[in-house]
Backbone as a ProteinNet text record, in pm:
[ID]
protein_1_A
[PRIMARY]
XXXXXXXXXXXXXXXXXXXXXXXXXXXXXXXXXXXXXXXXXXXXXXXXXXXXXXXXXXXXXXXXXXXXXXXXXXXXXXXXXXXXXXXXXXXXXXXXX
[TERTIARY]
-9409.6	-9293.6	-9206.6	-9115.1	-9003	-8943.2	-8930.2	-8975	-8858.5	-8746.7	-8630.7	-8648	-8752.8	-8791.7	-8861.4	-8957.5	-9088	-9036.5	-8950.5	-8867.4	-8713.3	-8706.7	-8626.1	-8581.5	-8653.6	-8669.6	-8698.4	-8706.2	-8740.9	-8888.2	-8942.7	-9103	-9154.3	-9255.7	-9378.7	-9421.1	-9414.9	-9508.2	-9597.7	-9715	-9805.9	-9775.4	-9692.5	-9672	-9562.1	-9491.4	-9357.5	-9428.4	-9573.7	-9638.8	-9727.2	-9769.1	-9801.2	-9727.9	-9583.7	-9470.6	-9466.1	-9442.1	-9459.6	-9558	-9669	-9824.3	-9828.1	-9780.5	-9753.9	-9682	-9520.1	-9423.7	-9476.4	-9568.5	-9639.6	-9769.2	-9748.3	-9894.8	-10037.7	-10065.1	-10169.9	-10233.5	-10201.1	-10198.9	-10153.5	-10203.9	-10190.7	-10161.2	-10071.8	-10014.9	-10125.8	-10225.2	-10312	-10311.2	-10301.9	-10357.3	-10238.6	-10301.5	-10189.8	-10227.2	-10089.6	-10077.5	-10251.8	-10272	-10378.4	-10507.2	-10513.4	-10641.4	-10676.7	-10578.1	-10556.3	-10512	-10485.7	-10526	-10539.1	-10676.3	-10784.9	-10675.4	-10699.8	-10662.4	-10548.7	-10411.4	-10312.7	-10318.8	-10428.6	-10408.6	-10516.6	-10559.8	-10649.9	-10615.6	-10667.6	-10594	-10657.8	-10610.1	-10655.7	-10551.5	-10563.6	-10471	-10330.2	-10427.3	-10275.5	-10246.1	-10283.2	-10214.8	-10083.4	-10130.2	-10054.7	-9934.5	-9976.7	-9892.4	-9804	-9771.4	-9755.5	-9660	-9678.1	-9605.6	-9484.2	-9538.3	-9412.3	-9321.9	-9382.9	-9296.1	-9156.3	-9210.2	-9156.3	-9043.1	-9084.7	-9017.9	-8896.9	-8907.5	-8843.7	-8727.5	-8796.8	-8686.3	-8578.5	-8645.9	-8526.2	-8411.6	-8534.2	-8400.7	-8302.1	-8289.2	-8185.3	-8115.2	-8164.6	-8097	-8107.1	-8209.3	-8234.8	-8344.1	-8395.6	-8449.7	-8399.3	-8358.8	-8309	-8443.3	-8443.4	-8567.7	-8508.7	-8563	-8550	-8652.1	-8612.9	-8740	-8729.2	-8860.4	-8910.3	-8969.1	-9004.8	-9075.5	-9192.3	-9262.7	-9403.1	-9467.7	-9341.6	-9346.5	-9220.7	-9212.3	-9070.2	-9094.7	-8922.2	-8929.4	-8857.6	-8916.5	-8829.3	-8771.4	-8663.5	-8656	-8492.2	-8499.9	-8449.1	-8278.2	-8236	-8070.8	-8010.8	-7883	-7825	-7760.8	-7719.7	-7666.9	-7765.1	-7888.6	-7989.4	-8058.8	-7971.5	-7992.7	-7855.1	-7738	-7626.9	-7643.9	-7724.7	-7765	-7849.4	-7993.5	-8027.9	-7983.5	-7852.3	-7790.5	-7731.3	-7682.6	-7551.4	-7676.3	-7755.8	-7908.6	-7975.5	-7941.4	-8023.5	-7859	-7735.3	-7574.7	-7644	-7626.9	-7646.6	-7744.4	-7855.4	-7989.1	-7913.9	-7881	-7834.9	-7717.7	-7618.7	-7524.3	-7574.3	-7670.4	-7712.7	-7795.4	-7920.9	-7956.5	-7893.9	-7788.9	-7677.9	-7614.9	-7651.6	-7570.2	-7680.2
412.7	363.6	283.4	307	213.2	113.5	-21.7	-140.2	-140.4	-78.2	-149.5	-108.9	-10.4	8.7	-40.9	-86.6	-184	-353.6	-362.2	-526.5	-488.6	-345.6	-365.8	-523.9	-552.4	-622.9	-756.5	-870.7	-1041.1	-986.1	-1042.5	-1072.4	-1167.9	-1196.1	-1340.4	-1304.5	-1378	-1422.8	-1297	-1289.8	-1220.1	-1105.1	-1029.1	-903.8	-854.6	-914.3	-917.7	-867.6	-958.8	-936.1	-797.5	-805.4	-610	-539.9	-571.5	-434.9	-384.2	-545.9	-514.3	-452.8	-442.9	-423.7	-249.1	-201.2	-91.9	-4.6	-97.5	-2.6	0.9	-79.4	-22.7	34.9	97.3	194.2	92.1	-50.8	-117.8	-81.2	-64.1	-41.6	136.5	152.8	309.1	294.9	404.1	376.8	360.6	368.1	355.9	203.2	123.4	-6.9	-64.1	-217.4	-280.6	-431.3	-504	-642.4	-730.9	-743.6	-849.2	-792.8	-694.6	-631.2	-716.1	-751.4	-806.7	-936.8	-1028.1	-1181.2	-1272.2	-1241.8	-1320.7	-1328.3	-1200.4	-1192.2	-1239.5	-1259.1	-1312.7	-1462.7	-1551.9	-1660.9	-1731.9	-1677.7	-1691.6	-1684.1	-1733.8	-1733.5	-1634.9	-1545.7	-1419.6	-1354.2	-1295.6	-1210.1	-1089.1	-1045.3	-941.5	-1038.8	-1141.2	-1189.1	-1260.6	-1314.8	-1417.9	-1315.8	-1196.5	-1104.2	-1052.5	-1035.8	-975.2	-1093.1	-1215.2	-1341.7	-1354.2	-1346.7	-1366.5	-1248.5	-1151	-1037.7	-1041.1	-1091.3	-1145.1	-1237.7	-1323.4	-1462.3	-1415.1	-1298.6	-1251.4	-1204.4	-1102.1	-1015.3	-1142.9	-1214.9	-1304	-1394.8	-1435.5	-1505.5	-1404	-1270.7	-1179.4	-1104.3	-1183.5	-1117.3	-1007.7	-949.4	-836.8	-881.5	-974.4	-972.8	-1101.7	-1141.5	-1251.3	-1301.9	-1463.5	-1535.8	-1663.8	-1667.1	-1783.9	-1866	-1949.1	-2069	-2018	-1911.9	-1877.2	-1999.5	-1957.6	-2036.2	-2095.9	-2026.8	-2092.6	-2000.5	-1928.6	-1955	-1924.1	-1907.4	-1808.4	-1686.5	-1617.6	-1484.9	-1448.5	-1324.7	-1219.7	-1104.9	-1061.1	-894.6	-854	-713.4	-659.6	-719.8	-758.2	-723.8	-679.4	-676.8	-521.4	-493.5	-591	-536.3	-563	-546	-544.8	-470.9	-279	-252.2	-225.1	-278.2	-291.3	-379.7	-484.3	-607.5	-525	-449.2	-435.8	-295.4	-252.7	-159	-236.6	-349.8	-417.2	-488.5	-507.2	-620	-455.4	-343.1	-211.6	-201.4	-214.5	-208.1	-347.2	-438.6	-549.6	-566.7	-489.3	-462.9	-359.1	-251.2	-149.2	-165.3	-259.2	-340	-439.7	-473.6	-578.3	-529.3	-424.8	-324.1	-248.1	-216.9	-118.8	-278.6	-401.7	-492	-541.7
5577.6	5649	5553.4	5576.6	5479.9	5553.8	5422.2	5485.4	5536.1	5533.7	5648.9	5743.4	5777.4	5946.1	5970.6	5906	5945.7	5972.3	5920.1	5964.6	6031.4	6155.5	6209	6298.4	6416.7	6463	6417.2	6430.6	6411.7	6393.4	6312.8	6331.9	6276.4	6352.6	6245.7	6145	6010.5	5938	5921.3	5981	5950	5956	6076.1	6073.7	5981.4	5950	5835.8	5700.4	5685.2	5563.2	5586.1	5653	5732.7	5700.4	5707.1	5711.1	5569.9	5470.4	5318.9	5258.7	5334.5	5270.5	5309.1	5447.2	5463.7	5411.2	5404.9	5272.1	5177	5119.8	4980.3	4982.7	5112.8	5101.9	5114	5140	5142.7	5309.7	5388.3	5519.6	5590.3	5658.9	5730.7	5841.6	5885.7	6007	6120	6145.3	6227.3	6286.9	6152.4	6094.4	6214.4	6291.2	6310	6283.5	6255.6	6193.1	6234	6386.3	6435.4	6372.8	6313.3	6252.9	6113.4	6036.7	5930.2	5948.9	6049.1	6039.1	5952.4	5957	5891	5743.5	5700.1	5554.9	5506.5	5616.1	5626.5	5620.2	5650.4	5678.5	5583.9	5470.4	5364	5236.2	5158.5	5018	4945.9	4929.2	4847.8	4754.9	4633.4	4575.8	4641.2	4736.5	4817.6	4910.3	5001.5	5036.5	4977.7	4859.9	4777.2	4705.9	4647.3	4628.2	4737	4851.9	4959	4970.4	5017.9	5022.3	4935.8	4781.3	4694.8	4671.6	4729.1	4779.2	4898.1	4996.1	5109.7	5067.7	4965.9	4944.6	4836.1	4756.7	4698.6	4747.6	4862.5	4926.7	5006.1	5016.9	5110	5039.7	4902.4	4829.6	4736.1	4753.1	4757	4839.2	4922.4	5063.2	5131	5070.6	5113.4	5285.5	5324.5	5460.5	5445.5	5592.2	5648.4	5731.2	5714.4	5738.1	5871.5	5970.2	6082.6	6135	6153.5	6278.9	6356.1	6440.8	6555.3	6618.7	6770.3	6864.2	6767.6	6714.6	6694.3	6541.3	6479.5	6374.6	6280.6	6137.4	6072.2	6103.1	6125.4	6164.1	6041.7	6023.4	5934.4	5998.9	5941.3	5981.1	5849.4	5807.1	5723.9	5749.6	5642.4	5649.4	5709.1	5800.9	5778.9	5670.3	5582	5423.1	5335.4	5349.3	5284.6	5137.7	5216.2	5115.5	5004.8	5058.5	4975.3	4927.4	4943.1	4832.9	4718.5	4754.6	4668.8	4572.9	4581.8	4540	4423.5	4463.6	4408.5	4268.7	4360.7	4210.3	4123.6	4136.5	4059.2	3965.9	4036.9	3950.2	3847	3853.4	3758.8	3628.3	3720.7	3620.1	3517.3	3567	3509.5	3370.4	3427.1	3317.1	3238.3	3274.6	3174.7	3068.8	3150.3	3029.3	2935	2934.8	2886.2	2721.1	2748	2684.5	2587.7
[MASK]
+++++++++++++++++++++++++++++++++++++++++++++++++++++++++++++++++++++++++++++++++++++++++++++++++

């Protein structure tokens, strides 16, 4: 699934980090977010990877981040991926220099 469908909607925290773990193939569509919990709320390597993933995409704007009821919500841009069009143009000119 590609992650701008997997963060159509607002979501928590944990399932947000599901969506990332799925767009990169860590998860199968079978799989859903409450299955993986635990692992979400533990300090482990894919979690911690998965996180600064998340934290990435937002401080480029590519997913927009809010104070939910009872926790942060994420969900995709809608100029999300014209942000990250515009950050692959930049990479691209700067490599070229």
């Amino acid at each position: 699934m590609d992650l701008s469908e997997g963060l159509t909607d607002w979501l928590d925290h944990d399932s947000a980090l599901f969506a990332v773990g799925r767009a990169l193939g860590f998860f199968g569509p079978p799989d859903d977010p409450s299955h993986h919990r635990l692992m979400f709320r533990t300090d482990n390597p894919l979690c911690s990877a998965l996180v600064d993933i998340l934290r990435r995409l937002v401080d480029i704007g590519a997913v927009q981040e809010r104070e939910g009821i009872a926790d942060t919500e994420f969900r995709w841009s809608p100029e999300g991926a014209a942000r990250v069009e515009d950050l692959d143009r930049l990479w691209e000119d700067d490599s070229r220099t």
